[in-house]
CSV table of C-alpha atoms in Angstrom, one decimal:
chain,number,residue,atom,x,y,z
A,1,MET,CA,81.7,154.5,69.3
A,2,LYS,CA,79.7,151.2,68.2
A,3,ARG,CA,77.0,149.9,70.8
A,4,GLY,CA,77.6,146.7,71.5
A,5,ARG,CA,74.6,143.6,71.0
A,6,LYS,CA,72.4,143.0,74.0
A,7,PRO,CA,72.3,139.9,75.0
A,8,ALA,CA,70.1,137.5,73.5
A,9,ILE,CA,67.3,136.0,75.9
A,10,ASP,CA,64.5,133.9,76.4
A,11,ALA,CA,61.6,133.5,78.6
A,12,ALA,CA,63.6,131.7,81.2
A,13,ASP,CA,65.8,134.0,81.2
A,14,VAL,CA,63.2,136.9,81.6
A,15,THR,CA,61.5,134.7,84.5
A,16,ARG,CA,65.2,134.4,86.4
A,17,ALA,CA,65.7,138.3,86.3
A,18,ALA,CA,62.5,138.5,88.0
A,19,ILE,CA,62.5,136.6,90.6
A,20,ALA,CA,66.2,138.1,91.4
A,21,VAL,CA,64.5,141.1,91.9
A,22,ALA,CA,61.5,139.8,93.9
A,23,ASP,CA,63.8,138.2,96.0
A,24,ALA,CA,66.0,141.4,96.5
A,25,GLU,CA,63.4,144.2,96.6
A,26,GLY,CA,60.0,142.4,97.0
A,27,LEU,CA,57.1,142.1,94.6
A,28,SER,CA,55.9,145.2,94.3
A,29,ALA,CA,59.2,146.1,92.6
A,30,VAL,CA,58.8,143.8,89.6
A,31,SER,CA,58.0,145.8,86.4
A,32,MET,CA,58.7,145.0,82.8
A,33,ALA,CA,61.2,148.1,82.6
A,34,ARG,CA,63.0,146.8,86.5
A,35,VAL,CA,63.3,143.6,84.9
A,36,ALA,CA,64.7,144.6,81.5
A,37,GLN,CA,67.1,146.7,83.8
A,38,GLU,CA,68.4,143.7,85.7
A,39,LEU,CA,69.2,141.9,82.0
A,40,GLY,CA,70.7,145.0,80.3
A,41,ASN,CA,68.0,145.4,77.7
A,42,ALA,CA,65.2,147.5,76.7
A,43,THR,CA,61.9,146.7,78.1
A,44,MET,CA,60.5,146.2,74.2
A,45,ALA,CA,62.8,143.3,74.1
A,46,LEU,CA,61.1,141.7,77.0
A,47,TYR,CA,57.8,141.8,75.2
A,48,ARG,CA,59.0,139.2,72.5
A,49,HIS,CA,59.4,136.6,75.3
A,50,VAL,CA,56.7,137.5,77.7
A,51,LYS,CA,53.4,139.1,76.6
A,52,SER,CA,52.3,140.9,80.0
A,53,LYS,CA,53.2,141.6,83.5
A,54,ASP,CA,50.5,139.0,84.2
A,55,GLU,CA,52.0,136.5,82.2
A,56,LEU,CA,55.4,137.3,83.9
A,57,LEU,CA,53.9,136.8,87.1
A,58,ALA,CA,52.3,133.5,86.5
A,59,LEU,CA,56.2,132.3,85.1
A,60,MET,CA,57.3,133.2,88.3
A,61,TRP,CA,54.7,131.7,90.3
A,62,ASP,CA,55.6,128.6,88.7
A,63,ALA,CA,59.6,128.9,89.0
A,64,ALA,CA,59.6,130.1,92.4
A,65,LEU,CA,59.3,126.8,94.2
A,66,GLU,CA,62.1,125.2,92.0
A,67,GLN,CA,61.7,121.4,92.1
A,68,PRO,CA,60.5,118.9,95.0
A,69,PRO,CA,62.8,116.8,96.7
A,70,PRO,CA,62.5,113.2,96.5
A,71,LEU,CA,60.0,111.9,98.6
A,72,PRO,CA,61.7,109.7,101.7
A,73,ASP,CA,60.6,106.0,102.2
A,74,GLY,CA,57.6,105.1,104.5
A,75,ASP,CA,54.2,105.1,104.4
A,76,TRP,CA,51.8,107.6,102.5
A,77,ARG,CA,51.5,109.9,105.9
A,78,ALA,CA,55.4,110.2,105.8
A,79,LYS,CA,55.4,110.8,102.7
A,80,LEU,CA,52.6,113.4,102.3
A,81,GLY,CA,54.4,114.9,105.5
A,82,PHE,CA,57.3,115.6,104.3
A,83,TRP,CA,56.0,116.9,101.3
A,84,ALA,CA,53.8,119.4,103.1
A,85,LYS,CA,56.9,120.6,105.2
A,86,ALA,CA,58.7,120.7,101.6
A,87,VAL,CA,56.2,122.9,100.1
A,88,LEU,CA,56.2,125.3,103.4
A,89,ALA,CA,60.0,125.8,103.6
A,90,ALA,CA,60.1,126.3,99.8
A,91,VAL,CA,57.2,128.9,100.0
A,92,ARG,CA,58.8,130.9,103.3
A,93,ARG,CA,62.2,131.1,101.2
A,94,ARG,CA,60.2,133.6,99.3
A,95,PRO,CA,57.6,135.5,100.8
A,96,TRP,CA,56.1,137.1,97.7
A,97,PHE,CA,55.2,133.8,96.1
A,98,LEU,CA,51.8,134.0,98.1
A,99,GLN,CA,51.1,137.9,96.9
A,100,ILE,CA,50.7,136.6,93.5
A,101,PRO,CA,47.0,136.1,92.5
A,102,ILE,CA,46.2,132.6,91.1
A,103,SER,CA,43.7,132.5,88.2
A,104,GLY,CA,43.6,129.2,87.6
A,105,PRO,CA,45.0,125.5,88.2
A,106,PRO,CA,48.3,124.5,87.8
A,107,LEU,CA,49.9,124.6,84.5
A,108,GLY,CA,53.5,125.2,84.8
A,109,PRO,CA,56.0,122.3,84.6
A,110,ALA,CA,57.4,122.8,88.5
A,111,ASN,CA,53.8,123.5,89.9
A,112,LEU,CA,53.3,119.9,87.8
A,113,LEU,CA,56.1,118.1,89.5
A,114,TRP,CA,54.9,119.0,92.8
A,115,LEU,CA,51.3,117.9,92.3
A,116,ASP,CA,52.9,114.5,90.9
A,117,SER,CA,55.0,114.1,93.8
A,118,ALA,CA,52.1,114.5,96.2
A,119,LEU,CA,50.1,111.7,94.0
A,120,THR,CA,53.0,109.6,94.0
A,121,ALA,CA,52.8,109.6,98.0
A,122,LEU,CA,49.6,108.5,97.7
A,123,GLU,CA,50.1,105.1,95.4
A,124,GLY,CA,48.8,101.7,96.6
A,125,VAL,CA,46.2,104.1,99.0
A,126,PRO,CA,42.8,102.4,98.7
A,127,LEU,CA,41.3,105.9,97.4
A,128,GLU,CA,39.5,107.0,94.1
A,129,PRO,CA,41.7,109.1,91.7
A,130,GLY,CA,39.4,112.1,92.3
A,131,GLU,CA,39.9,112.0,96.1
A,132,LYS,CA,43.6,111.7,95.6
A,133,VAL,CA,43.5,114.8,94.0
A,134,GLY,CA,41.3,116.3,96.8
A,135,VAL,CA,43.7,115.1,99.1
A,136,VAL,CA,46.5,117.1,97.6
A,137,MET,CA,44.6,120.0,96.9
A,138,GLY,CA,43.3,120.4,100.5
A,139,LEU,CA,46.7,119.5,102.0
A,140,SER,CA,48.2,122.1,99.8
A,141,THR,CA,45.7,124.8,100.6
A,142,PHE,CA,46.3,124.1,104.4
A,143,VAL,CA,50.2,124.9,103.7
A,144,GLN,CA,49.7,127.8,101.7
A,145,GLY,CA,47.2,129.5,104.4
A,146,GLU,CA,49.6,128.8,107.1
A,147,ALA,CA,52.6,129.9,105.3
A,148,ARG,CA,50.6,133.5,104.7
A,149,LEU,CA,49.8,133.2,108.8
A,150,ILE,CA,53.1,132.1,109.9
A,151,GLY,CA,55.0,134.7,107.4
A,152,THR,CA,52.7,137.7,108.7
A,153,LEU,CA,52.9,136.7,112.6
A,154,SER,CA,56.4,136.2,112.3
A,155,THR,CA,57.0,139.7,110.8
A,156,GLY,CA,54.8,141.1,113.5
A,157,PHE,CA,56.8,139.0,116.5
A,158,GLU,CA,59.8,140.3,114.9
A,159,ASN,CA,58.4,144.0,115.1
A,160,ASP,CA,56.9,143.8,118.2
A,161,PRO,CA,57.3,140.6,120.4
A,162,ALA,CA,55.4,141.8,123.6
A,163,GLN,CA,52.0,141.3,121.8
A,164,PHE,CA,52.7,137.6,121.5
A,165,ASN,CA,54.2,136.7,124.9
A,166,HIS,CA,52.7,136.2,128.1
A,167,GLN,CA,51.4,140.5,127.7
A,168,TYR,CA,49.1,139.4,125.4
A,169,GLY,CA,47.6,136.6,127.5
A,170,GLN,CA,47.3,139.5,130.3
A,171,ARG,CA,45.8,142.0,127.9
A,172,LEU,CA,43.0,138.7,126.9
A,173,ARG,CA,42.4,138.6,130.4
A,174,GLU,CA,41.0,142.5,130.6
A,175,VAL,CA,38.7,142.1,127.3
A,176,VAL,CA,37.4,138.7,127.7
A,177,ASP,CA,34.1,138.8,129.5
A,178,PRO,CA,33.4,135.1,130.9
A,179,ARG,CA,29.9,135.9,130.4
A,180,ALA,CA,30.1,136.8,126.6
A,181,MET,CA,32.7,134.3,125.9
A,182,PRO,CA,32.7,131.5,128.0
A,183,ALA,CA,34.6,129.1,126.0
A,184,LEU,CA,37.5,131.5,125.5
A,185,ALA,CA,37.6,132.7,128.8
A,186,GLY,CA,38.6,129.2,129.9
A,187,ILE,CA,41.2,129.1,127.6
A,188,VAL,CA,42.7,131.8,128.4
A,189,GLU,CA,42.8,131.5,132.1
A,190,ALA,CA,44.4,128.1,131.3
A,191,GLY,CA,47.4,130.0,130.2
A,192,VAL,CA,47.5,129.0,127.0
A,193,PHE,CA,48.2,132.7,125.9
A,194,ASP,CA,50.9,133.2,128.7
A,195,LEU,CA,54.2,132.5,126.9
A,196,ASP,CA,58.0,134.1,126.9
A,197,ASP,CA,59.6,135.0,123.5
A,198,VAL,CA,61.1,132.0,122.7
A,199,ALA,CA,58.1,129.8,123.5
A,200,ALA,CA,55.9,132.3,121.5
A,201,ALA,CA,58.0,131.8,118.5
A,202,GLU,CA,58.4,128.3,118.6
A,203,ASP,CA,54.6,128.1,119.1
A,204,LEU,CA,54.0,129.2,115.4
A,205,GLY,CA,55.9,126.0,114.3
A,206,ALA,CA,54.2,123.8,116.8
A,207,ASP,CA,50.7,125.0,115.3
A,208,PHE,CA,51.6,123.9,111.9
A,209,ASP,CA,52.5,120.6,112.7
A,210,PHE,CA,49.4,120.1,114.9
A,211,GLY,CA,47.2,121.2,112.1
A,212,LEU,CA,49.1,119.2,109.3
A,213,HIS,CA,48.7,116.0,111.9
A,214,LEU,CA,44.9,116.5,111.9
A,215,PHE,CA,44.8,116.6,108.4
A,216,LEU,CA,46.6,113.4,107.8
A,217,GLU,CA,44.4,112.2,110.6
A,218,GLY,CA,41.4,113.1,108.9
A,219,VAL,CA,42.9,111.6,106.1
A,220,ALA,CA,43.3,108.1,107.6
A,221,ALA,CA,39.9,107.7,109.4
A,222,HIS,CA,38.3,108.6,105.8
A,223,ILE,CA,40.7,105.6,104.3
A,224,GLY,CA,39.6,103.2,107.1
A,225,GLY,CA,35.9,104.1,106.4
A,226,ARG,CA,36.4,103.2,102.8
A,227,ALA,CA,38.1,99.8,103.8
């Protein structure tokens, strides 16, 4: 019996297959051999299109976000706020995205489209070009940091909700010494950490919204100072 020809592939096929493996099994499952199995090809065939696993991870990091959605109508605040929440949603759809080490500035087409989208939101704003890039980079850092924190805490909440609800507040009362940590003791006594399970889960999203609000307020104050 003659062996059938292996299907023709390119770098985009390899990237899509690697993403499918990561989505189903996690980033740790991604290897050239596993991706070749997913494609029904020999492992060595992949190296004609992707030189190494590091290059594959870089391609995955770019393709994982897909393309940014169109910006809504409104001022720069509304547009940047929408952009930030879109980035958060895209990253949370693929938690493994944040596990890929970043070795340089964005060069892939998807990441550049996201960068262009955020810069478009700032069109007409009285900032220097370099300042606009700084705003976008700062916002991107905030969003990815929050995405990492929300993902980690969400997993912890699912495994043990008690560590996030009113029991956490009670434990803090037992270990926080008002003489050594007076500021924190005041917050604990104010009941900030006394949450039920529903409120604890909602609090993760509320923290992002509040942080985003503060970031945009800071940008607005800077623009006002420039004006």
